[in-house]
Short mmCIF file of C-alpha atoms in Angstrom, two decimals:
data_model
loop_
_atom_site.label_atom_id
_atom_site.label_comp_id
_atom_site.label_asym_id
_atom_site.label_seq_id
_atom_site.Cartn_x
_atom_site.Cartn_y
_atom_site.Cartn_z
CA MET A 125 81.44 138.65 87.10
CA SER A 126 79.08 136.67 89.32
CA GLY A 127 75.49 137.64 89.82
CA SER A 128 75.89 137.89 93.61
CA VAL A 129 78.76 140.35 93.26
CA LEU A 130 76.80 142.46 90.78
CA GLU A 131 73.72 142.48 92.99
CA ALA A 132 75.77 143.52 96.02
CA ALA A 133 77.36 146.35 94.05
CA ALA A 134 73.94 147.51 92.88
CA ALA A 135 72.55 147.43 96.42
CA GLU A 136 75.29 149.80 97.58
CA ARG A 137 74.39 152.38 94.97
CA ARG A 138 70.79 153.45 95.22
CA SER A 139 69.29 155.83 92.74
CA GLY A 140 69.63 158.80 95.07
CA SER A 141 73.38 158.47 94.84
CA VAL A 142 73.13 158.81 91.06
CA VAL A 143 71.95 162.38 91.52
CA ASP A 144 74.56 163.01 94.21
CA THR A 145 77.38 161.71 92.03
CA ILE A 146 76.32 163.33 88.78
CA THR A 147 75.84 166.72 90.50
CA ALA A 148 78.90 166.50 92.80
CA ASN A 149 80.71 169.11 90.70
CA ASN A 150 78.01 171.21 89.10
CA ALA A 151 80.43 173.76 87.69
CA ALA A 152 82.44 171.12 85.82
CA LEU A 153 79.35 169.38 84.43
CA PHE A 154 77.89 172.74 83.39
CA SER A 155 81.11 173.60 81.55
CA GLU A 156 81.11 170.18 79.90
CA GLY A 157 77.60 170.96 78.63
CA HIS A 158 79.06 173.91 76.75
CA ASP A 159 81.83 171.67 75.39
CA ALA A 160 79.25 169.11 74.25
CA ASP A 161 77.39 171.77 72.29
CA ARG A 162 80.67 172.84 70.65
CA ILE A 163 81.98 169.38 69.67
CA GLY A 164 78.62 167.81 68.81
CA GLN A 165 78.70 164.92 71.29
CA LEU A 166 79.18 164.29 74.99
CA PRO A 167 82.78 164.83 76.12
CA ASP A 168 84.56 161.79 77.50
CA SER A 169 84.67 163.49 80.90
CA THR A 170 80.86 163.66 81.03
CA VAL A 171 80.53 160.03 79.99
CA ALA A 172 83.03 159.02 82.68
CA ARG A 173 81.00 160.98 85.23
CA MET A 174 77.79 159.23 84.14
CA ARG A 175 79.45 155.82 84.31
CA ARG A 176 80.68 156.51 87.85
CA ALA A 177 77.17 157.53 88.84
CA GLY A 178 75.58 154.50 87.17
CA SER A 179 73.21 156.78 85.22
CA ILE A 180 72.47 154.28 82.47
CA ARG A 181 72.11 151.32 84.84
CA MET A 182 69.17 152.71 86.80
CA LEU A 183 66.54 150.56 85.02
CA GLN A 184 68.90 147.61 84.45
CA PRO A 185 68.24 144.25 86.18
CA ARG A 186 70.09 143.70 89.43
CA GLU A 187 71.58 140.41 88.29
CA PHE A 188 73.38 142.38 85.58
CA GLY A 189 74.67 145.15 87.82
CA GLY A 190 71.64 147.41 87.61
CA MET A 191 69.59 149.21 90.24
CA GLU A 192 66.03 148.36 89.19
CA ALA A 193 65.09 151.89 90.26
CA GLU A 194 61.49 152.98 90.21
CA PRO A 195 60.45 155.22 87.30
CA ARG A 196 60.13 158.22 89.61
CA GLU A 197 63.74 157.86 90.72
CA PHE A 198 64.86 157.56 87.12
CA ALA A 199 62.89 160.66 86.08
CA GLU A 200 64.27 162.74 88.93
CA ALA A 201 67.86 161.74 88.11
CA VAL A 202 67.36 162.59 84.44
CA MET A 203 65.92 166.00 85.35
CA ALA A 204 68.79 166.74 87.71
CA THR A 205 71.34 165.92 85.00
CA ALA A 206 69.53 167.84 82.25
CA ALA A 207 69.21 170.94 84.44
CA ILE A 208 73.01 171.21 84.48
CA SER A 209 74.00 169.67 81.14
CA PRO A 210 71.02 169.37 78.76
CA SER A 211 72.71 166.97 76.35
CA ALA A 212 73.89 164.68 79.16
CA GLY A 213 70.37 164.63 80.56
CA TRP A 214 68.97 163.78 77.14
CA VAL A 215 71.38 160.88 76.68
CA HIS A 216 70.62 159.72 80.22
CA GLY A 217 66.89 159.77 79.42
CA ILE A 218 67.14 157.91 76.12
CA VAL A 219 70.07 155.52 76.49
CA GLY A 220 68.96 154.92 80.08
CA VAL A 221 65.69 153.31 78.94
CA HIS A 222 67.37 150.72 76.73
CA PRO A 223 68.45 148.46 79.62
CA TRP A 224 64.79 148.30 80.64
CA GLN A 225 63.91 146.91 77.22
CA LEU A 226 66.91 144.61 77.05
CA ALA A 227 65.78 143.07 80.34
CA MET A 228 62.90 141.51 78.34
CA ALA A 229 65.16 139.96 75.70
CA GLU A 230 66.43 136.38 75.65
CA LYS A 231 68.72 135.77 78.62
CA SER A 232 71.46 134.67 76.23
CA VAL A 233 71.37 138.12 74.59
CA GLN A 234 71.55 139.86 77.97
CA GLU A 235 74.54 137.69 78.86
CA GLN A 236 76.20 138.51 75.55
CA ILE A 237 75.88 142.26 76.13
CA TRP A 238 76.26 142.59 79.90
CA GLY A 239 77.95 139.38 80.93
CA ASP A 240 81.48 140.82 81.01
CA ASN A 241 80.60 144.52 81.31
CA ALA A 242 77.53 145.70 83.22
CA ASP A 243 78.14 149.28 82.04
CA ARG A 244 77.82 148.62 78.32
CA TRP A 245 75.59 151.27 76.70
CA ILE A 246 73.00 150.64 73.99
CA ALA A 247 71.87 153.21 71.41
CA SER A 248 68.76 153.35 69.20
CA PRO A 249 66.60 154.65 67.20
CA TYR A 250 63.41 152.65 66.72
CA MET A 251 62.18 154.27 63.51
CA PRO A 252 61.54 151.25 61.22
CA ASN A 253 63.94 152.34 58.48
CA GLY A 254 65.54 148.91 58.23
CA ARG A 255 64.64 146.37 55.58
CA ALA A 256 64.87 142.97 57.26
CA ILE A 257 64.76 140.04 54.82
CA ARG A 258 63.92 136.66 56.29
CA VAL A 259 66.75 134.09 56.07
CA ALA A 260 67.49 130.86 57.90
CA GLY A 261 67.78 131.56 61.61
CA GLY A 262 66.96 135.25 61.45
CA TYR A 263 67.12 138.26 59.12
CA ARG A 264 69.51 140.13 56.84
CA MET A 265 69.00 143.81 57.47
CA SER A 266 70.06 147.00 55.72
CA GLY A 267 69.06 150.60 56.26
CA ARG A 268 69.87 154.06 57.55
CA TRP A 269 68.59 155.53 60.80
CA SER A 270 68.73 159.09 62.11
CA PHE A 271 68.79 160.50 65.65
CA SER A 272 70.95 157.93 67.46
CA SER A 273 71.54 159.90 70.67
CA GLY A 274 74.78 159.24 72.53
CA THR A 275 75.77 156.75 69.88
CA ASP A 276 79.54 157.41 69.97
CA HIS A 277 79.64 155.96 73.48
CA CYS A 278 77.47 152.89 72.80
CA GLU A 279 78.54 149.41 71.78
CA TRP A 280 75.14 148.04 70.71
CA ALA A 281 71.92 149.48 69.30
CA PHE A 282 68.20 148.82 69.09
CA LEU A 283 67.11 149.55 65.51
CA GLY A 284 63.66 149.52 63.96
CA ALA A 285 62.93 147.46 60.85
CA MET A 286 60.12 146.10 58.73
CA PRO A 287 60.24 142.38 57.81
CA TYR A 288 60.24 141.13 54.21
CA ASP A 289 60.18 137.63 52.77
CA ALA A 290 62.96 136.18 50.62
CA ASP A 291 61.29 137.59 47.49
CA GLY A 292 61.40 141.13 48.87
CA VAL A 293 57.69 141.36 49.71
CA MET A 294 56.85 143.14 52.96
CA ASP A 295 54.96 141.07 55.47
CA SER A 296 51.22 141.67 55.44
CA PRO A 297 49.86 143.03 57.65
CA PRO A 298 53.00 145.10 58.23
CA ARG A 299 54.91 144.42 61.45
CA MET A 300 57.56 146.51 63.12
CA LEU A 301 60.64 144.85 64.58
CA HIS A 302 63.18 146.04 67.12
CA VAL A 303 66.48 144.34 66.39
CA ILE A 304 69.54 144.27 68.65
CA ILE A 305 72.77 144.81 66.74
CA PRO A 306 76.43 145.13 67.81
CA ARG A 307 78.60 148.11 66.95
CA SER A 308 80.65 145.97 64.58
CA ASP A 309 77.61 145.54 62.30
CA TYR A 310 76.75 149.19 61.70
CA GLU A 311 78.53 152.43 60.83
CA ILE A 312 78.18 155.81 62.53
CA ILE A 313 78.01 158.70 60.05
CA ASP A 314 80.12 161.35 61.78
CA ASP A 315 78.99 164.43 59.83
CA SER A 316 75.25 163.74 60.16
CA TRP A 317 74.46 165.83 63.27
CA ASP A 318 74.53 169.56 62.53
CA VAL A 319 71.49 170.98 64.29
CA VAL A 320 70.26 174.00 66.22
CA GLY A 321 69.44 172.30 69.52
CA LEU A 322 70.67 169.37 71.62
CA ARG A 323 73.86 169.51 69.58
CA GLY A 324 75.83 167.84 72.34
CA THR A 325 73.78 164.64 72.20
CA GLY A 326 75.69 163.49 69.12
CA SER A 327 72.48 162.02 67.69
CA LYS A 328 74.11 160.85 64.47
CA ASP A 329 72.93 158.59 61.67
CA LEU A 330 73.64 154.85 61.62
CA VAL A 331 73.98 152.66 58.53
CA ALA A 332 73.86 148.87 58.29
CA GLU A 333 74.43 146.81 55.15
CA GLY A 334 73.38 143.17 55.11
CA ALA A 335 73.82 142.63 58.85
CA PHE A 336 72.69 139.22 60.07
CA ILE A 337 70.24 139.44 62.98
CA PRO A 338 69.59 136.07 64.67
CA ASP A 339 66.03 135.42 65.86
CA GLU A 340 67.00 135.74 69.52
CA ARG A 341 67.96 139.36 68.89
CA VAL A 342 64.59 140.36 67.44
CA MET A 343 61.57 141.77 69.27
CA GLU A 344 58.11 142.51 67.91
CA TYR A 345 57.04 146.06 68.65
CA ASP A 346 53.42 144.98 69.17
CA ASP A 347 54.60 142.47 71.79
CA LEU A 348 56.32 145.27 73.69
CA ILE A 349 53.18 147.38 73.60
CA ASP A 350 50.72 144.69 74.72
CA GLY A 351 53.01 143.13 77.33
CA SER A 352 53.58 139.82 75.56
CA GLN A 353 57.34 140.38 75.48
CA VAL A 354 57.75 140.79 79.23
CA ARG A 355 55.45 137.85 79.96
CA ARG A 356 57.60 135.62 77.77
CA SER A 357 60.73 136.88 79.48
CA GLY A 358 59.54 135.59 82.84
CA ARG A 359 60.29 138.86 84.61
CA GLU A 360 57.71 139.59 87.28
CA GLN A 361 59.12 142.80 88.76
CA THR A 362 56.76 145.75 88.67
CA LEU A 363 59.41 147.77 86.83
CA TYR A 364 59.42 145.53 83.78
CA ARG A 365 55.64 145.11 83.68
CA MET A 366 55.18 148.87 83.36
CA PRO A 367 53.63 149.94 80.03
CA TRP A 368 56.02 150.79 77.21
CA SER A 369 54.05 154.00 76.64
CA CYS A 370 54.86 155.15 80.16
CA VAL A 371 58.52 154.16 80.51
CA PHE A 372 59.93 154.82 77.03
CA PRO A 373 58.73 158.46 76.80
CA LEU A 374 59.49 159.13 80.48
CA GLY A 375 63.21 159.73 79.99
CA ILE A 376 62.63 162.05 77.04
CA THR A 377 60.00 164.17 78.76
CA SER A 378 62.02 164.22 81.99
CA ALA A 379 65.04 165.51 80.09
CA THR A 380 62.96 168.23 78.44
CA ILE A 381 61.53 169.39 81.76
CA GLY A 382 64.98 169.23 83.38
CA ILE A 383 66.36 171.44 80.61
CA CYS A 384 63.58 173.93 81.34
CA GLU A 385 64.52 173.88 85.02
CA GLY A 386 68.12 174.53 84.03
CA PHE A 387 66.97 177.40 81.83
CA MET A 388 65.27 179.02 84.80
CA GLU A 389 68.46 178.78 86.84
CA THR A 390 70.48 180.45 84.09
CA ALA A 391 67.71 183.03 83.67
CA ARG A 392 67.79 183.94 87.35
CA THR A 393 71.55 184.43 87.17
CA TYR A 394 71.24 186.49 84.00
CA LEU A 395 68.35 188.64 85.25
CA ARG A 396 69.70 189.31 88.72
CA GLU A 397 71.79 192.29 87.62
CA ARG A 398 70.04 193.11 84.36
CA ILE A 399 68.83 196.64 83.63
CA GLY A 400 65.96 196.76 81.13
CA SER A 401 65.72 199.01 78.09
CA GLN A 402 63.72 201.53 80.13
CA GLY A 403 66.49 201.78 82.70
CA VAL A 404 64.63 199.74 85.32
CA ALA A 405 66.43 196.92 87.13
CA VAL A 406 64.64 193.61 86.70
CA ARG A 407 64.41 193.22 90.47
CA ASP A 408 62.23 196.36 90.43
CA ASP A 409 60.14 195.38 87.39
CA PRO A 410 56.88 193.73 88.55
CA TYR A 411 55.98 192.60 85.04
CA VAL A 412 59.14 190.58 84.49
CA LEU A 413 59.06 189.26 88.06
CA TYR A 414 55.47 188.12 87.57
CA GLN A 415 56.45 186.25 84.43
CA VAL A 416 59.40 184.59 86.15
CA GLY A 417 57.24 183.49 89.06
CA HIS A 418 54.51 182.22 86.75
CA ALA A 419 57.01 180.29 84.65
CA GLU A 420 58.51 178.67 87.74
CA ALA A 421 55.05 177.53 88.80
CA GLN A 422 54.29 176.09 85.35
CA ILE A 423 57.56 174.16 85.15
CA ASP A 424 57.05 172.78 88.64
CA GLN A 425 53.51 171.78 87.65
CA ALA A 426 54.94 169.97 84.62
CA ARG A 427 57.43 168.12 86.82
CA GLN A 428 54.84 167.11 89.41
CA SER A 429 52.29 165.92 86.86
CA LEU A 430 54.88 163.78 85.08
CA ILE A 431 56.05 162.16 88.31
CA ALA A 432 52.51 161.66 89.63
CA ASN A 433 51.53 159.93 86.39
CA ALA A 434 54.47 157.52 86.62
CA GLU A 435 53.75 156.78 90.28
CA ASP A 436 50.06 156.16 89.62
CA MET A 437 50.91 153.79 86.77
CA TRP A 438 53.35 152.01 89.10
CA ARG A 439 50.58 151.50 91.69
CA ILE A 440 48.25 150.03 89.08
CA VAL A 441 50.85 147.56 87.86
CA GLU A 442 52.04 146.69 91.37
CA THR A 443 48.54 145.49 92.28
CA GLY A 444 48.69 143.04 89.38
CA ASP A 445 46.43 144.97 87.03
CA ASP A 446 47.13 145.93 83.44
CA PRO A 447 46.47 149.63 82.73
CA THR A 448 43.64 150.02 80.25
CA PHE A 449 44.16 151.69 76.90
CA ALA A 450 42.21 154.69 78.17
CA ARG A 451 44.51 155.01 81.20
CA ARG A 452 47.63 154.64 79.07
CA ALA A 453 46.30 157.30 76.70
CA GLN A 454 45.70 159.65 79.63
CA GLY A 455 49.27 159.02 80.73
CA ARG A 456 50.62 159.93 77.30
CA ARG A 457 48.49 163.08 77.31
CA THR A 458 50.02 164.03 80.64
CA GLN A 459 53.55 163.48 79.35
CA VAL A 460 53.01 165.51 76.19
CA GLU A 461 51.26 168.38 77.95
CA ALA A 462 53.97 168.49 80.64
CA ALA A 463 56.68 169.00 78.03
CA TRP A 464 54.77 171.69 76.15
CA THR A 465 53.79 173.50 79.36
CA ALA A 466 57.41 173.66 80.50
CA VAL A 467 58.77 174.90 77.16
CA ARG A 468 56.03 177.53 76.80
CA ALA A 469 57.04 178.82 80.23
CA VAL A 470 60.64 179.05 79.04
CA ASP A 471 59.53 181.09 76.04
CA ASP A 472 57.62 183.53 78.24
CA VAL A 473 60.77 184.28 80.24
CA PHE A 474 63.24 184.27 77.35
CA ALA A 475 61.13 186.87 75.54
CA ARG A 476 61.73 189.20 78.49
CA CYS A 477 65.49 188.74 78.64
CA GLY A 478 66.39 191.26 75.96
CA GLY A 479 68.72 191.06 72.98
CA SER A 480 71.84 190.17 74.94
CA ALA A 481 70.29 186.81 75.84
CA LEU A 482 70.75 185.84 72.18
CA ARG A 483 74.52 186.11 72.37
CA MET A 484 76.22 182.76 71.92
CA ASP A 485 78.44 183.34 74.95
CA LYS A 486 75.35 183.42 77.18
CA PRO A 487 74.34 179.93 78.41
CA ILE A 488 70.69 180.95 78.60
CA GLN A 489 70.31 180.71 74.80
CA ARG A 490 71.70 177.16 74.78
CA PHE A 491 69.11 175.97 77.29
CA TRP A 492 66.40 177.71 75.26
CA ARG A 493 67.53 176.00 72.05
CA ASP A 494 67.80 172.61 73.73
CA ALA A 495 64.36 172.87 75.34
CA HIS A 496 62.78 173.49 71.94
CA ALA A 497 64.71 170.62 70.41
CA GLY A 498 63.22 168.36 73.08
CA LEU A 499 59.73 169.13 71.78
CA HIS A 500 60.70 167.89 68.33
CA HIS A 501 60.92 164.26 69.43
CA ALA A 502 58.07 162.17 68.04
CA ILE A 503 56.75 161.31 71.49
CA HIS A 504 55.93 164.98 72.10
CA VAL A 505 53.69 165.37 69.04
CA PRO A 506 50.28 166.07 70.62
CA SER A 507 47.89 165.46 67.74
CA THR A 508 47.37 161.68 67.76
CA VAL A 509 47.84 161.43 71.54
CA PHE A 510 45.14 164.01 72.31
CA HIS A 511 42.90 162.52 69.59
CA ALA A 512 43.18 159.02 71.08
CA THR A 513 42.61 160.27 74.61
CA ALA A 514 39.51 162.21 73.60
CA LEU A 515 38.04 159.20 71.79
CA SER A 516 38.73 156.98 74.78
CA GLY A 517 36.94 159.47 77.01
CA LEU A 518 33.90 159.12 74.75
CA GLY A 519 33.97 155.35 75.15
CA ILE A 520 35.37 154.78 71.65
CA ASP A 521 38.31 152.40 71.25
CA PRO A 522 40.73 153.95 68.70
CA ASP A 523 42.56 151.78 66.21
CA GLY A 524 45.37 152.06 63.67
CA PRO A 525 47.92 154.86 64.06
CA LEU A 526 46.13 156.25 67.11
CA ARG A 527 47.28 153.23 69.11
CA ALA A 528 50.88 153.30 67.86
CA MET A 529 52.55 155.04 70.81
CA ILE A 530 49.99 154.11 73.48
#
């Protein structure tokens, strides 16, 4: 498919239409969210809906059929999806970031993956569980990786690995690689995703044994963090010069906040006719109503702070500047706090919904479970992020693990 045709198709489908398309039949998507939870992966009908909307192509380059949407547009679309179907929103947020990274790879690799199919999805995870042994022209890699969200519907994957020499000695100092691997070179372990929350994401384990990874399909994690990778790629668009620490976590935090927004919608439906244990209708109970109103304000605050952070980072990059470590650390602090604020608000309301809210036939409990599962992603761990931000505020430049996700 020619680049001009792909670019024209992308121009006709702006990011706003992603939300319109994905939410065109809310009732069906909501029902599919229940099905996803039951079967342990996204139903084919949800995937088809996302493909029609172009959900995963939002951050993809225009010459490969993408939209090159701004991060705010991406975040809002992820939230809208997650508020109706949490697992679909989660897959949108995670798988949807991978085209952004692939845009920085060798053009030959982009052509290999997208050249004949602009809607080809890419899984992950990045945890460096792979053992990549240096060989002529690349690496031989083996390993097992957990938490590969949406993996059943993906044809390629980004996987993390540590490089070793031919004698089996790890490179020193250690380096982390992101390798790009086709579905034919790894196995999905079907019975590896039995969890309490985000069950419908199908975040199964992957296994590779002796897969050959040519050099052109290898990225250095440090190069992604410091911007070397995008500079080598030649891409000058603001989108691709955005910091990794802003864009990669954005989809995950957006999904978590969207799930919390969806929880509030199910809570309002549930509480509308509820009579409390004291015989008082919720609509006449000022204490519950206060908590609902306060929770709504907190979740909206989380949404607005996340979007404002992404927009501010966009403005910095668009002027040609590189965000400082201190600014990137502040951005990560904002992301982490937004997720925790939203989920705490959910807890405050769920605790006032009574015992019937725990019943598995009530959708409110699924949103509650999924919101908590969102906090368990590594990017939402506050300790090192807050530590690094505090040090930066004192004029101290952190090193080592404190810089890992910033």
